[in-house]
Amino acid sequence: MTDSLPSIKGRVCAVPYRHEKKIVLGHGSGGKMSGDLIAKIFLPPFDNPALRAGNDAGIVQPDIHTQLAISTDSHVVFPLFFPGGDIGKLAVCGTVNDVACMGAKPLYITVGFILEEGLDLDILDKIVASMQTEAGKAGVQIVAGDTKVVERGKADGLYINTAGIGIIPFGLEIGGQFAQPGDLVILSGTMGDHGIAVLEARGELGFQTKIKSDVTSLNHMIASMIDNCHNIHVLRDPTRGGVATTLNEIAKQSNVGITLFEKNLPVRPAVQAACEMLGFDPLYIANEGKIITIVGPNDADKALRVMHNSPHGKDAIIIGEVQEAPQKRVLMKTVLGSTRVVDVLMGEMLPRIC
Amino acid sequence: MTDSLPSIKGRVCAVPYRHEKKIVLGHGSGGKMSGDLIAKIFLPPFDNPALRAGNDAGIVQPDIHTQLAISTDSHVVFPLFFPGGDIGKLAVCGTVNDVACMGAKPLYITVGFILEEGLDLDILDKIVASMQTEAGKAGVQIVAGDTKVVERGKADGLYINTAGIGIIPFGLEIGGQFAQPGDLVILSGTMGDHGIAVLEARGELGFQTKIKSDVTSLNHMIASMIDNCHNIHVLRDPTRGGVATTLNEIAKQSNVGITLFEKNLPVRPAVQAACEMLGFDPLYIANEGKIITIVGPNDADKALRVMHNSPHGKDAIIIGEVQEAPQKRVLMKTVLGSTRVVDVLMGEMLPRIC
């Protein structure tokens, strides 16, 4: 558990760059700069309802019988292997989870590899095997693929893009825009495990934490939650930008306020220790196997029960509640009894984390 | 038109590398080495019917009402802008065409950007605008996106992955496995324009050709062909590896022989001149706005008429025929009256062409 998580810790670089007309690492953070890039560069020309909704996957109806959730993610994590996973597992899980967060059943994945000249085929073999293992667990098929090769130095071994397609029953409305005052906010487990595991794999910690990445596919647990609870309003995996940024996005989409209970925020002691040493805040660190669920208050116990029965949700806990005001803001009731604002991630804390 | 196109010209590097256990540029060629990589590394673990079919897009049925074609492509073309197009236009067209080649109506595209730190936002703006222009022309929506940023030197400005989803009416069977003896092979226009335009943009020609890339979305022309002709068996866009490699893939998939008529092979004089200077063969150079159509003989005239009515098919011409034997081989009747084997692309002729 954490004692004190001032969100300012997440603010590392950023502001000076924002007026230059160049891409900086912060544009890939998943935080404020990523949001600005989307709002200013991508959304105006590409604008359409599926994209504008701002969820982890776009929802479309190719015909009157069928509703699909479609998502994509590129993966540039460095290094390629880290405690608990690798870039291949990450690519499959990330896309499966994005599709599942719309209430969809993920069915198909595409995989685009950008390989660096000189990459050892044994490494590629391992990553491909890891992708298939995870696809098998998640119950998705890899139905299309592509391979490009770039010269030495033009990629770090390989980059992987995955796109995911799932099917959503009509009538199921789950998305960042559906949080309502009175709802409770559940987090499925500890924060920051993925980010710290990758940092450890980079040798940047200077000590061993034994922390493993939480990277996993959550679609089966999510399906069970949806089967058992009829008032799930929002599902979102707090990846880049962490829990703090994800909740800010939801507060904006739903035009509500969200208040976190600091005393309930789950953090492993080793992650907390690493964060304190590095000046990081677990609220802003990427997770790859966690889910934020926002439910009507009567459904919270049922949702918790389902999560506690899954290996991926045994530490699930209510971390906050949704309120009418202050709209579009996330607050935190600290363990000291004060209330403070929890903003989105500014700048870039941990580049190349996913 | 071309005089003599010995396929050996396409064989540039390759064989010495194939026994090393490292990725080389040839693995991204779209030719023999790409095929080997798919057959040995990707297909065994990922194996499923959609992938095994070996077409430009996988065909799946998410429910009993709906049949989808799903494809993906990463784009690493260098430079980002070239006569006739840019990486953004290329990314949209490539994916639209792959989906359309299954007889599907392309509806949705996902876009994953991998941006290099330091990329000028004006360049990104132009590329994004170009993508939207082409998506508008093709009638597809960009429904999901993702942005990652990598450090300076770790990408050439940007790489783009696109995945495409389209809908196919039940009963329509178009794919590389459906070529039949007696069918005719139509090419929608001149070969090699894209590859030579990119080479010119790289300053590698040493003279100006005024050749523009043929990059364009062919889905509307293809839809009109399908509406008018009921015996279209194969549609395939001859991108990396060129017409020669694409026809070899089809010959293998359908277990037939294909004979090309050298005298009919359409090549612009400037492309032919550039190829002769560089020792390249237009049969192996990437096209990004051309389609190979294999039709029952009674439908060839109709297909040609539809193509001639489109700006993208006005030079369409019958370039060959399908025969029972030699199975899985492509032959060419040369202008000198002899017959020779046309093999797949060996090694890599033009890296980073798409």
PDB file of N, CA and C in Angstrom, chain A residues 21-23 28 42 45-46 48 51 60-63 65-66 70 72-74 108 110-111 113 117-122 128 132 142-144 146-149 151 153-154 156 159 161 167 240 352, chain B residues 21-23 28 42 45-46 48 51 60-63 65-66 70 72-74 108 110 113 117-122 128 132 142-144 146-149 151 153-154 156 159 161 163 167 240 352:
ATOM      1  N   LYS A  21       7.641  22.552 -32.811  1.00  0.00           N
ATOM      2  CA  LYS A  21       6.819  21.771 -33.732  1.00  0.00           C
ATOM      3  C   LYS A  21       7.523  20.482 -34.127  1.00  0.00           C
ATOM      4  N   LYS A  22       7.948  19.759 -33.113  1.00  0.00           N
ATOM      5  CA  LYS A  22       8.646  18.491 -33.333  1.00  0.00           C
ATOM      6  C   LYS A  22       8.042  17.431 -32.420  1.00  0.00           C
ATOM      7  N   ILE A  23       8.120  16.202 -32.865  1.00  0.00           N
ATOM      8  CA  ILE A  23       7.734  15.093 -31.990  1.00  0.00           C
ATOM      9  C   ILE A  23       8.800  14.903 -30.909  1.00  0.00           C
ATOM     10  N   GLY A  28       4.459  10.151 -26.939  1.00  0.00           N
ATOM     11  CA  GLY A  28       4.112   8.728 -26.871  1.00  0.00           C
ATOM     12  C   GLY A  28       3.795   8.264 -25.465  1.00  0.00           C
ATOM     13  N   PHE A  42      -4.509  14.295 -35.222  1.00  0.00           N
ATOM     14  CA  PHE A  42      -5.177  13.121 -35.793  1.00  0.00           C
ATOM     15  C   PHE A  42      -6.692  13.270 -35.894  1.00  0.00           C
ATOM     16  N   PRO A  45      -8.658  15.658 -38.972  1.00  0.00           N
ATOM     17  CA  PRO A  45      -8.887  15.101 -40.310  1.00  0.00           C
ATOM     18  C   PRO A  45      -9.630  13.765 -40.301  1.00  0.00           C
ATOM     19  N   PHE A  46      -9.323  12.907 -39.320  1.00  0.00           N
ATOM     20  CA  PHE A  46      -9.886  11.549 -39.334  1.00  0.00           C
ATOM     21  C   PHE A  46     -11.294  11.490 -38.766  1.00  0.00           C
ATOM     22  N   ASN A  48     -14.625  10.852 -37.013  1.00  0.00           N
ATOM     23  CA  ASN A  48     -15.834  10.044 -37.249  1.00  0.00           C
ATOM     24  C   ASN A  48     -16.311   9.571 -35.882  1.00  0.00           C
ATOM     25  N   LEU A  51     -14.106   7.055 -33.772  1.00  0.00           N
ATOM     26  CA  LEU A  51     -12.843   7.590 -33.276  1.00  0.00           C
ATOM     27  C   LEU A  51     -13.092   8.664 -32.224  1.00  0.00           C
ATOM     28  N   VAL A  60     -18.299  -0.190 -34.457  1.00  0.00           N
ATOM     29  CA  VAL A  60     -18.899  -0.007 -35.790  1.00  0.00           C
ATOM     30  C   VAL A  60     -19.908  -1.110 -36.058  1.00  0.00           C
ATOM     31  N   GLN A  61     -20.775  -0.831 -37.007  1.00  0.00           N
ATOM     32  CA  GLN A  61     -21.774  -1.824 -37.413  1.00  0.00           C
ATOM     33  C   GLN A  61     -21.664  -2.049 -38.915  1.00  0.00           C
ATOM     34  N   PRO A  62     -20.912  -3.069 -39.319  1.00  0.00           N
ATOM     35  CA  PRO A  62     -20.749  -3.300 -40.757  1.00  0.00           C
ATOM     36  C   PRO A  62     -22.047  -3.712 -41.446  1.00  0.00           C
ATOM     37  N   ASP A  63     -22.966  -4.302 -40.705  1.00  0.00           N
ATOM     38  CA  ASP A  63     -24.296  -4.595 -41.240  1.00  0.00           C
ATOM     39  C   ASP A  63     -25.279  -4.575 -40.073  1.00  0.00           C
ATOM     40  N   HIS A  65     -26.774  -6.792 -38.559  1.00  0.00           N
ATOM     41  CA  HIS A  65     -26.743  -7.920 -37.623  1.00  0.00           C
ATOM     42  C   HIS A  65     -25.572  -7.863 -36.657  1.00  0.00           C
ATOM     43  N   THR A  66     -24.584  -7.077 -36.990  1.00  0.00           N
ATOM     44  CA  THR A  66     -23.287  -7.253 -36.343  1.00  0.00           C
ATOM     45  C   THR A  66     -22.722  -5.938 -35.848  1.00  0.00           C
ATOM     46  N   ILE A  70     -13.114  -2.505 -32.739  1.00  0.00           N
ATOM     47  CA  ILE A  70     -11.863  -2.607 -33.499  1.00  0.00           C
ATOM     48  C   ILE A  70     -10.820  -1.726 -32.808  1.00  0.00           C
ATOM     49  N   THR A  72      -6.309  -0.900 -32.263  1.00  0.00           N
ATOM     50  CA  THR A  72      -4.940  -1.146 -32.722  1.00  0.00           C
ATOM     51  C   THR A  72      -3.949  -0.595 -31.713  1.00  0.00           C
ATOM     52  N   ASP A  73      -2.776  -1.178 -31.692  1.00  0.00           N
ATOM     53  CA  ASP A  73      -1.679  -0.754 -30.823  1.00  0.00           C
ATOM     54  C   ASP A  73      -0.372  -1.142 -31.483  1.00  0.00           C
ATOM     55  N   SER A  74       0.575  -0.214 -31.476  1.00  0.00           N
ATOM     56  CA  SER A  74       1.938  -0.587 -31.850  1.00  0.00           C
ATOM     57  C   SER A  74       2.728  -0.779 -30.566  1.00  0.00           C
ATOM     58  N   TYR A 108     -10.369 -11.897 -33.339  1.00  0.00           N
ATOM     59  CA  TYR A 108      -9.307 -11.926 -34.346  1.00  0.00           C
ATOM     60  C   TYR A 108      -8.252 -10.869 -34.057  1.00  0.00           C
ATOM     61  N   THR A 110      -4.655  -9.098 -35.974  1.00  0.00           N
ATOM     62  CA  THR A 110      -3.667  -9.020 -37.057  1.00  0.00           C
ATOM     63  C   THR A 110      -2.329  -8.647 -36.427  1.00  0.00           C
ATOM     64  N   VAL A 111      -1.271  -9.049 -37.090  1.00  0.00           N
ATOM     65  CA  VAL A 111       0.073  -8.783 -36.557  1.00  0.00           C
ATOM     66  C   VAL A 111       0.963  -8.229 -37.661  1.00  0.00           C
ATOM     67  N   PHE A 113       4.827  -7.062 -38.234  1.00  0.00           N
ATOM     68  CA  PHE A 113       6.180  -7.015 -37.661  1.00  0.00           C
ATOM     69  C   PHE A 113       7.046  -6.036 -38.447  1.00  0.00           C
ATOM     70  N   GLU A 117      17.143  -5.572 -39.390  1.00  0.00           N
ATOM     71  CA  GLU A 117      18.192  -6.387 -40.006  1.00  0.00           C
ATOM     72  C   GLU A 117      19.171  -6.835 -38.919  1.00  0.00           C
ATOM     73  N   GLY A 118      19.490  -8.109 -38.905  1.00  0.00           N
ATOM     74  CA  GLY A 118      20.420  -8.617 -37.898  1.00  0.00           C
ATOM     75  C   GLY A 118      19.730  -9.261 -36.706  1.00  0.00           C
ATOM     76  N   LEU A 119      18.413  -9.120 -36.607  1.00  0.00           N
ATOM     77  CA  LEU A 119      17.688  -9.757 -35.498  1.00  0.00           C
ATOM     78  C   LEU A 119      17.895 -11.268 -35.558  1.00  0.00           C
ATOM     79  N   ASP A 120      18.195 -11.839 -34.424  1.00  0.00           N
ATOM     80  CA  ASP A 120      18.406 -13.271 -34.322  1.00  0.00           C
ATOM     81  C   ASP A 120      17.074 -13.995 -34.523  1.00  0.00           C
ATOM     82  N   LEU A 121      17.060 -14.966 -35.429  1.00  0.00           N
ATOM     83  CA  LEU A 121      15.799 -15.688 -35.693  1.00  0.00           C
ATOM     84  C   LEU A 121      15.319 -16.449 -34.458  1.00  0.00           C
ATOM     85  N   ASP A 122      16.238 -16.838 -33.590  1.00  0.00           N
ATOM     86  CA  ASP A 122      15.816 -17.524 -32.360  1.00  0.00           C
ATOM     87  C   ASP A 122      14.978 -16.592 -31.476  1.00  0.00           C
ATOM     88  N   VAL A 128       7.318 -15.067 -31.339  1.00  0.00           N
ATOM     89  CA  VAL A 128       6.165 -15.581 -32.083  1.00  0.00           C
ATOM     90  C   VAL A 128       5.473 -16.675 -31.264  1.00  0.00           C
ATOM     91  N   GLN A 132       1.588 -16.762 -29.821  1.00  0.00           N
ATOM     92  CA  GLN A 132       0.599 -17.812 -30.049  1.00  0.00           C
ATOM     93  C   GLN A 132       0.102 -18.386 -28.732  1.00  0.00           C
ATOM     94  N   ILE A 142      -4.995 -15.359 -34.916  1.00  0.00           N
ATOM     95  CA  ILE A 142      -4.180 -14.386 -35.650  1.00  0.00           C
ATOM     96  C   ILE A 142      -4.453 -14.628 -37.128  1.00  0.00           C
ATOM     97  N   VAL A 143      -5.257 -13.760 -37.744  1.00  0.00           N
ATOM     98  CA  VAL A 143      -5.810 -14.061 -39.071  1.00  0.00           C
ATOM     99  C   VAL A 143      -5.122 -13.332 -40.214  1.00  0.00           C
ATOM    100  N   ALA A 144      -4.243 -12.402 -39.922  1.00  0.00           N
ATOM    101  CA  ALA A 144      -3.510 -11.713 -40.988  1.00  0.00           C
ATOM    102  C   ALA A 144      -2.196 -11.211 -40.417  1.00  0.00           C
ATOM    103  N   ASP A 146       1.938  -9.362 -41.483  1.00  0.00           N
ATOM    104  CA  ASP A 146       2.806  -8.688 -42.448  1.00  0.00           C
ATOM    105  C   ASP A 146       4.186  -8.556 -41.819  1.00  0.00           C
ATOM    106  N   THR A 147       5.194  -8.614 -42.666  1.00  0.00           N
ATOM    107  CA  THR A 147       6.567  -8.473 -42.188  1.00  0.00           C
ATOM    108  C   THR A 147       7.304  -7.460 -43.039  1.00  0.00           C
ATOM    109  N   LYS A 148       7.899  -6.483 -42.404  1.00  0.00           N
ATOM    110  CA  LYS A 148       8.815  -5.578 -43.097  1.00  0.00           C
ATOM    111  C   LYS A 148      10.157  -5.654 -42.393  1.00  0.00           C
ATOM    112  N   VAL A 149      11.207  -5.352 -43.124  1.00  0.00           N
ATOM    113  CA  VAL A 149      12.543  -5.346 -42.537  1.00  0.00           C
ATOM    114  C   VAL A 149      13.164  -3.972 -42.759  1.00  0.00           C
ATOM    115  N   GLU A 151      16.776  -1.430 -41.914  1.00  0.00           N
ATOM    116  CA  GLU A 151      18.222  -1.594 -41.753  1.00  0.00           C
ATOM    117  C   GLU A 151      18.630  -1.583 -40.277  1.00  0.00           C
ATOM    118  N   GLY A 153      19.878  -0.656 -36.835  1.00  0.00           N
ATOM    119  CA  GLY A 153      19.815   0.626 -36.129  1.00  0.00           C
ATOM    120  C   GLY A 153      18.476   1.329 -36.280  1.00  0.00           C
ATOM    121  N   LYS A 154      17.629   0.848 -37.215  1.00  0.00           N
ATOM    122  CA  LYS A 154      16.364   1.534 -37.489  1.00  0.00           C
ATOM    123  C   LYS A 154      15.190   0.958 -36.698  1.00  0.00           C
ATOM    124  N   ASP A 156      14.673  -1.411 -32.644  1.00  0.00           N
ATOM    125  CA  ASP A 156      15.411  -2.127 -31.600  1.00  0.00           C
ATOM    126  C   ASP A 156      15.066  -3.601 -31.624  1.00  0.00           C
ATOM    127  N   TYR A 159       9.598  -4.116 -33.804  1.00  0.00           N
ATOM    128  CA  TYR A 159       8.381  -3.466 -33.343  1.00  0.00           C
ATOM    129  C   TYR A 159       7.219  -4.343 -33.811  1.00  0.00           C
ATOM    130  N   ASN A 161       2.980  -4.307 -34.434  1.00  0.00           N
ATOM    131  CA  ASN A 161       1.633  -3.722 -34.374  1.00  0.00           C
ATOM    132  C   ASN A 161       0.619  -4.849 -34.344  1.00  0.00           C
ATOM    133  N   ILE A 167     -16.589  -8.906 -31.263  1.00  0.00           N
ATOM    134  CA  ILE A 167     -18.021  -8.746 -31.540  1.00  0.00           C
ATOM    135  C   ILE A 167     -18.732  -8.333 -30.235  1.00  0.00           C
ATOM    136  N   ARG A 240      -0.378   2.977 -20.566  1.00  0.00           N
ATOM    137  CA  ARG A 240       0.456   4.197 -20.539  1.00  0.00           C
ATOM    138  C   ARG A 240      -0.279   5.331 -19.831  1.00  0.00           C
ATOM    139  N   ARG A 352       9.037   4.110 -24.004  1.00  0.00           N
ATOM    140  CA  ARG A 352       9.157   2.743 -24.552  1.00  0.00           C
ATOM    141  C   ARG A 352       8.764   1.669 -23.537  1.00  0.00           C
TER     142      ARG A 352
ATOM    143  N   LYS B  21      21.231 -17.498 -39.137  1.00  0.00           N
ATOM    144  CA  LYS B  21      19.992 -17.391 -38.373  1.00  0.00           C
ATOM    145  C   LYS B  21      19.741 -15.956 -37.952  1.00  0.00           C
ATOM    146  N   LYS B  22      19.799 -15.064 -38.920  1.00  0.00           N
ATOM    147  CA  LYS B  22      19.578 -13.648 -38.661  1.00  0.00           C
ATOM    148  C   LYS B  22      18.597 -13.106 -39.699  1.00  0.00           C
ATOM    149  N   ILE B  23      17.877 -12.074 -39.308  1.00  0.00           N
ATOM    150  CA  ILE B  23      17.039 -11.365 -40.272  1.00  0.00           C
ATOM    151  C   ILE B  23      17.938 -10.535 -41.198  1.00  0.00           C
ATOM    152  N   GLY B  28      12.282  -9.064 -46.008  1.00  0.00           N
ATOM    153  CA  GLY B  28      11.178  -8.124 -46.200  1.00  0.00           C
ATOM    154  C   GLY B  28      10.866  -7.866 -47.657  1.00  0.00           C
ATOM    155  N   PHE B  42       6.361 -18.078 -38.916  1.00  0.00           N
ATOM    156  CA  PHE B  42       5.060 -17.548 -38.501  1.00  0.00           C
ATOM    157  C   PHE B  42       3.925 -18.567 -38.616  1.00  0.00           C
ATOM    158  N   PRO B  45       3.322 -21.788 -35.747  1.00  0.00           N
ATOM    159  CA  PRO B  45       2.611 -21.527 -34.487  1.00  0.00           C
ATOM    160  C   PRO B  45       1.242 -20.879 -34.683  1.00  0.00           C
ATOM    161  N   PHE B  46       1.132 -19.953 -35.635  1.00  0.00           N
ATOM    162  CA  PHE B  46      -0.115 -19.186 -35.764  1.00  0.00           C
ATOM    163  C   PHE B  46      -1.196 -19.944 -36.539  1.00  0.00           C
ATOM    164  N   ASN B  48      -3.959 -21.295 -38.774  1.00  0.00           N
ATOM    165  CA  ASN B  48      -5.421 -21.375 -38.754  1.00  0.00           C
ATOM    166  C   ASN B  48      -5.890 -21.210 -40.195  1.00  0.00           C
ATOM    167  N   LEU B  51      -5.305 -17.792 -42.098  1.00  0.00           N
ATOM    168  CA  LEU B  51      -3.909 -17.457 -42.377  1.00  0.00           C
ATOM    169  C   LEU B  51      -3.323 -18.423 -43.399  1.00  0.00           C
ATOM    170  N   VAL B  60     -13.005 -14.449 -42.362  1.00  0.00           N
ATOM    171  CA  VAL B  60     -13.550 -15.011 -41.126  1.00  0.00           C
ATOM    172  C   VAL B  60     -15.051 -14.730 -41.053  1.00  0.00           C
ATOM    173  N   GLN B  61     -15.728 -15.510 -40.221  1.00  0.00           N
ATOM    174  CA  GLN B  61     -17.163 -15.316 -40.012  1.00  0.00           C
ATOM    175  C   GLN B  61     -17.415 -15.129 -38.518  1.00  0.00           C
ATOM    176  N   PRO B  62     -17.488 -13.880 -38.067  1.00  0.00           N
ATOM    177  CA  PRO B  62     -17.704 -13.651 -36.631  1.00  0.00           C
ATOM    178  C   PRO B  62     -19.074 -14.113 -36.166  1.00  0.00           C
ATOM    179  N   ASP B  63     -20.046 -14.149 -37.068  1.00  0.00           N
ATOM    180  CA  ASP B  63     -21.349 -14.722 -36.741  1.00  0.00           C
ATOM    181  C   ASP B  63     -21.952 -15.266 -38.033  1.00  0.00           C
ATOM    182  N   HIS B  65     -24.217 -14.265 -39.851  1.00  0.00           N
ATOM    183  CA  HIS B  65     -24.720 -13.295 -40.823  1.00  0.00           C
ATOM    184  C   HIS B  65     -23.615 -12.612 -41.606  1.00  0.00           C
ATOM    185  N   THR B  66     -22.406 -12.678 -41.103  1.00  0.00           N
ATOM    186  CA  THR B  66     -21.386 -11.743 -41.564  1.00  0.00           C
ATOM    187  C   THR B  66     -20.095 -12.451 -41.908  1.00  0.00           C
ATOM    188  N   ILE B  70      -9.987  -9.428 -43.419  1.00  0.00           N
ATOM    189  CA  ILE B  70      -9.148  -8.660 -42.489  1.00  0.00           C
ATOM    190  C   ILE B  70      -7.701  -8.737 -42.973  1.00  0.00           C
ATOM    191  N   THR B  72      -3.546  -6.722 -42.825  1.00  0.00           N
ATOM    192  CA  THR B  72      -2.663  -5.738 -42.183  1.00  0.00           C
ATOM    193  C   THR B  72      -1.401  -5.549 -42.999  1.00  0.00           C
ATOM    194  N   ASP B  73      -0.811  -4.395 -42.876  1.00  0.00           N
ATOM    195  CA  ASP B  73       0.432  -4.050 -43.566  1.00  0.00           C
ATOM    196  C   ASP B  73       1.157  -3.003 -42.740  1.00  0.00           C
ATOM    197  N   SER B  74       2.443  -3.190 -42.552  1.00  0.00           N
ATOM    198  CA  SER B  74       3.254  -2.109 -42.008  1.00  0.00           C
ATOM    199  C   SER B  74       3.952  -1.424 -43.175  1.00  0.00           C
ATOM    200  N   TYR B 108     -13.397  -0.274 -42.871  1.00  0.00           N
ATOM    201  CA  TYR B 108     -12.715   0.323 -41.714  1.00  0.00           C
ATOM    202  C   TYR B 108     -11.207   0.095 -41.796  1.00  0.00           C
ATOM    203  N   THR B 110      -7.586   0.692 -39.306  1.00  0.00           N
ATOM    204  CA  THR B 110      -6.913   1.151 -38.088  1.00  0.00           C
ATOM    205  C   THR B 110      -5.536   1.671 -38.492  1.00  0.00           C
ATOM    206  N   PHE B 113       0.825   4.526 -35.586  1.00  0.00           N
ATOM    207  CA  PHE B 113       2.011   5.300 -35.957  1.00  0.00           C
ATOM    208  C   PHE B 113       3.166   4.967 -35.010  1.00  0.00           C
ATOM    209  N   GLU B 117      11.338  10.502 -32.597  1.00  0.00           N
ATOM    210  CA  GLU B 117      11.613  11.746 -31.869  1.00  0.00           C
ATOM    211  C   GLU B 117      12.287  12.730 -32.831  1.00  0.00           C
ATOM    212  N   GLY B 118      11.808  13.956 -32.842  1.00  0.00           N
ATOM    213  CA  GLY B 118      12.393  14.960 -33.734  1.00  0.00           C
ATOM    214  C   GLY B 118      11.635  15.132 -35.039  1.00  0.00           C
ATOM    215  N   LEU B 119      10.679  14.238 -35.327  1.00  0.00           N
ATOM    216  CA  LEU B 119       9.883  14.382 -36.557  1.00  0.00           C
ATOM    217  C   LEU B 119       9.155  15.722 -36.538  1.00  0.00           C
ATOM    218  N   ASP B 120       9.231  16.425 -37.639  1.00  0.00           N
ATOM    219  CA  ASP B 120       8.562  17.713 -37.777  1.00  0.00           C
ATOM    220  C   ASP B 120       7.042  17.500 -37.799  1.00  0.00           C
ATOM    221  N   LEU B 121       6.324  18.230 -36.959  1.00  0.00           N
ATOM    222  CA  LEU B 121       4.862  18.050 -36.917  1.00  0.00           C
ATOM    223  C   LEU B 121       4.209  18.438 -38.242  1.00  0.00           C
ATOM    224  N   ASP B 122       4.838  19.346 -38.998  1.00  0.00           N
ATOM    225  CA  ASP B 122       4.284  19.697 -40.306  1.00  0.00           C
ATOM    226  C   ASP B 122       4.301  18.495 -41.251  1.00  0.00           C
ATOM    227  N   VAL B 128      -0.882  12.790 -42.421  1.00  0.00           N
ATOM    228  CA  VAL B 128      -2.211  12.490 -41.881  1.00  0.00           C
ATOM    229  C   VAL B 128      -3.292  13.012 -42.840  1.00  0.00           C
ATOM    230  N   GLN B 132      -6.224  10.849 -44.842  1.00  0.00           N
ATOM    231  CA  GLN B 132      -7.663  11.105 -44.803  1.00  0.00           C
ATOM    232  C   GLN B 132      -8.213  11.334 -46.208  1.00  0.00           C
ATOM    233  N   ILE B 142     -11.386   5.603 -40.691  1.00  0.00           N
ATOM    234  CA  ILE B 142     -10.274   5.261 -39.801  1.00  0.00           C
ATOM    235  C   ILE B 142     -10.849   5.226 -38.395  1.00  0.00           C
ATOM    236  N   VAL B 143     -11.069   4.020 -37.861  1.00  0.00           N
ATOM    237  CA  VAL B 143     -11.873   3.872 -36.647  1.00  0.00           C
ATOM    238  C   VAL B 143     -11.074   3.649 -35.376  1.00  0.00           C
ATOM    239  N   ALA B 144      -9.782   3.432 -35.500  1.00  0.00           N
ATOM    240  CA  ALA B 144      -8.948   3.254 -34.303  1.00  0.00           C
ATOM    241  C   ALA B 144      -7.528   3.644 -34.647  1.00  0.00           C
ATOM    242  N   ASP B 146      -3.307   4.541 -32.912  1.00  0.00           N
ATOM    243  CA  ASP B 146      -2.365   4.462 -31.799  1.00  0.00           C
ATOM    244  C   ASP B 146      -1.090   5.186 -32.216  1.00  0.00           C
ATOM    245  N   THR B 147      -0.436   5.789 -31.235  1.00  0.00           N
ATOM    246  CA  THR B 147       0.815   6.490 -31.493  1.00  0.00           C
ATOM    247  C   THR B 147       1.862   6.056 -30.486  1.00  0.00           C
ATOM    248  N   LYS B 148       2.999   5.659 -30.989  1.00  0.00           N
ATOM    249  CA  LYS B 148       4.156   5.428 -30.129  1.00  0.00           C
ATOM    250  C   LYS B 148       5.297   6.312 -30.639  1.00  0.00           C
ATOM    251  N   VAL B 149       6.203   6.659 -29.745  1.00  0.00           N
ATOM    252  CA  VAL B 149       7.357   7.466 -30.134  1.00  0.00           C
ATOM    253  C   VAL B 149       8.625   6.705 -29.760  1.00  0.00           C
ATOM    254  N   GLU B 151      13.104   6.821 -29.950  1.00  0.00           N
ATOM    255  CA  GLU B 151      14.187   7.800 -29.908  1.00  0.00           C
ATOM    256  C   GLU B 151      14.733   8.102 -31.308  1.00  0.00           C
ATOM    257  N   GLY B 153      16.774   8.240 -34.489  1.00  0.00           N
ATOM    258  CA  GLY B 153      17.580   7.201 -35.129  1.00  0.00           C
ATOM    259  C   GLY B 153      16.907   5.840 -35.142  1.00  0.00           C
ATOM    260  N   LYS B 154      15.810   5.685 -34.369  1.00  0.00           N
ATOM    261  CA  LYS B 154      15.162   4.378 -34.245  1.00  0.00           C
ATOM    262  C   LYS B 154      13.997   4.190 -35.221  1.00  0.00           C
ATOM    263  N   ASP B 156      12.803   5.991 -39.431  1.00  0.00           N
ATOM    264  CA  ASP B 156      13.119   7.064 -40.385  1.00  0.00           C
ATOM    265  C   ASP B 156      11.963   8.050 -40.462  1.00  0.00           C
ATOM    266  N   TYR B 159       7.012   5.150 -39.133  1.00  0.00           N
ATOM    267  CA  TYR B 159       6.496   3.935 -39.740  1.00  0.00           C
ATOM    268  C   TYR B 159       4.990   3.938 -39.485  1.00  0.00           C
ATOM    269  N   ASN B 161       1.521   1.400 -39.482  1.00  0.00           N
ATOM    270  CA  ASN B 161       0.814   0.139 -39.706  1.00  0.00           C
ATOM    271  C   ASN B 161      -0.654   0.438 -39.946  1.00  0.00           C
ATOM    272  N   ALA B 163      -4.414  -1.698 -40.519  1.00  0.00           N
ATOM    273  CA  ALA B 163      -5.161  -2.946 -40.664  1.00  0.00           C
ATOM    274  C   ALA B 163      -6.495  -2.560 -41.297  1.00  0.00           C
ATOM    275  N   ILE B 167     -16.288  -6.235 -45.690  1.00  0.00           N
ATOM    276  CA  ILE B 167     -17.369  -7.221 -45.612  1.00  0.00           C
ATOM    277  C   ILE B 167     -17.497  -7.904 -46.974  1.00  0.00           C
ATOM    278  N   ARG B 240       5.159  -5.802 -53.322  1.00  0.00           N
ATOM    279  CA  ARG B 240       6.538  -6.300 -53.187  1.00  0.00           C
ATOM    280  C   ARG B 240       6.720  -7.622 -53.927  1.00  0.00           C
ATOM    281  N   ARG B 352      12.818  -1.350 -48.519  1.00  0.00           N
ATOM    282  CA  ARG B 352      12.024  -0.214 -48.012  1.00  0.00           C
ATOM    283  C   ARG B 352      11.223   0.474 -49.116  1.00  0.00           C
TER     284      ARG B 352
END
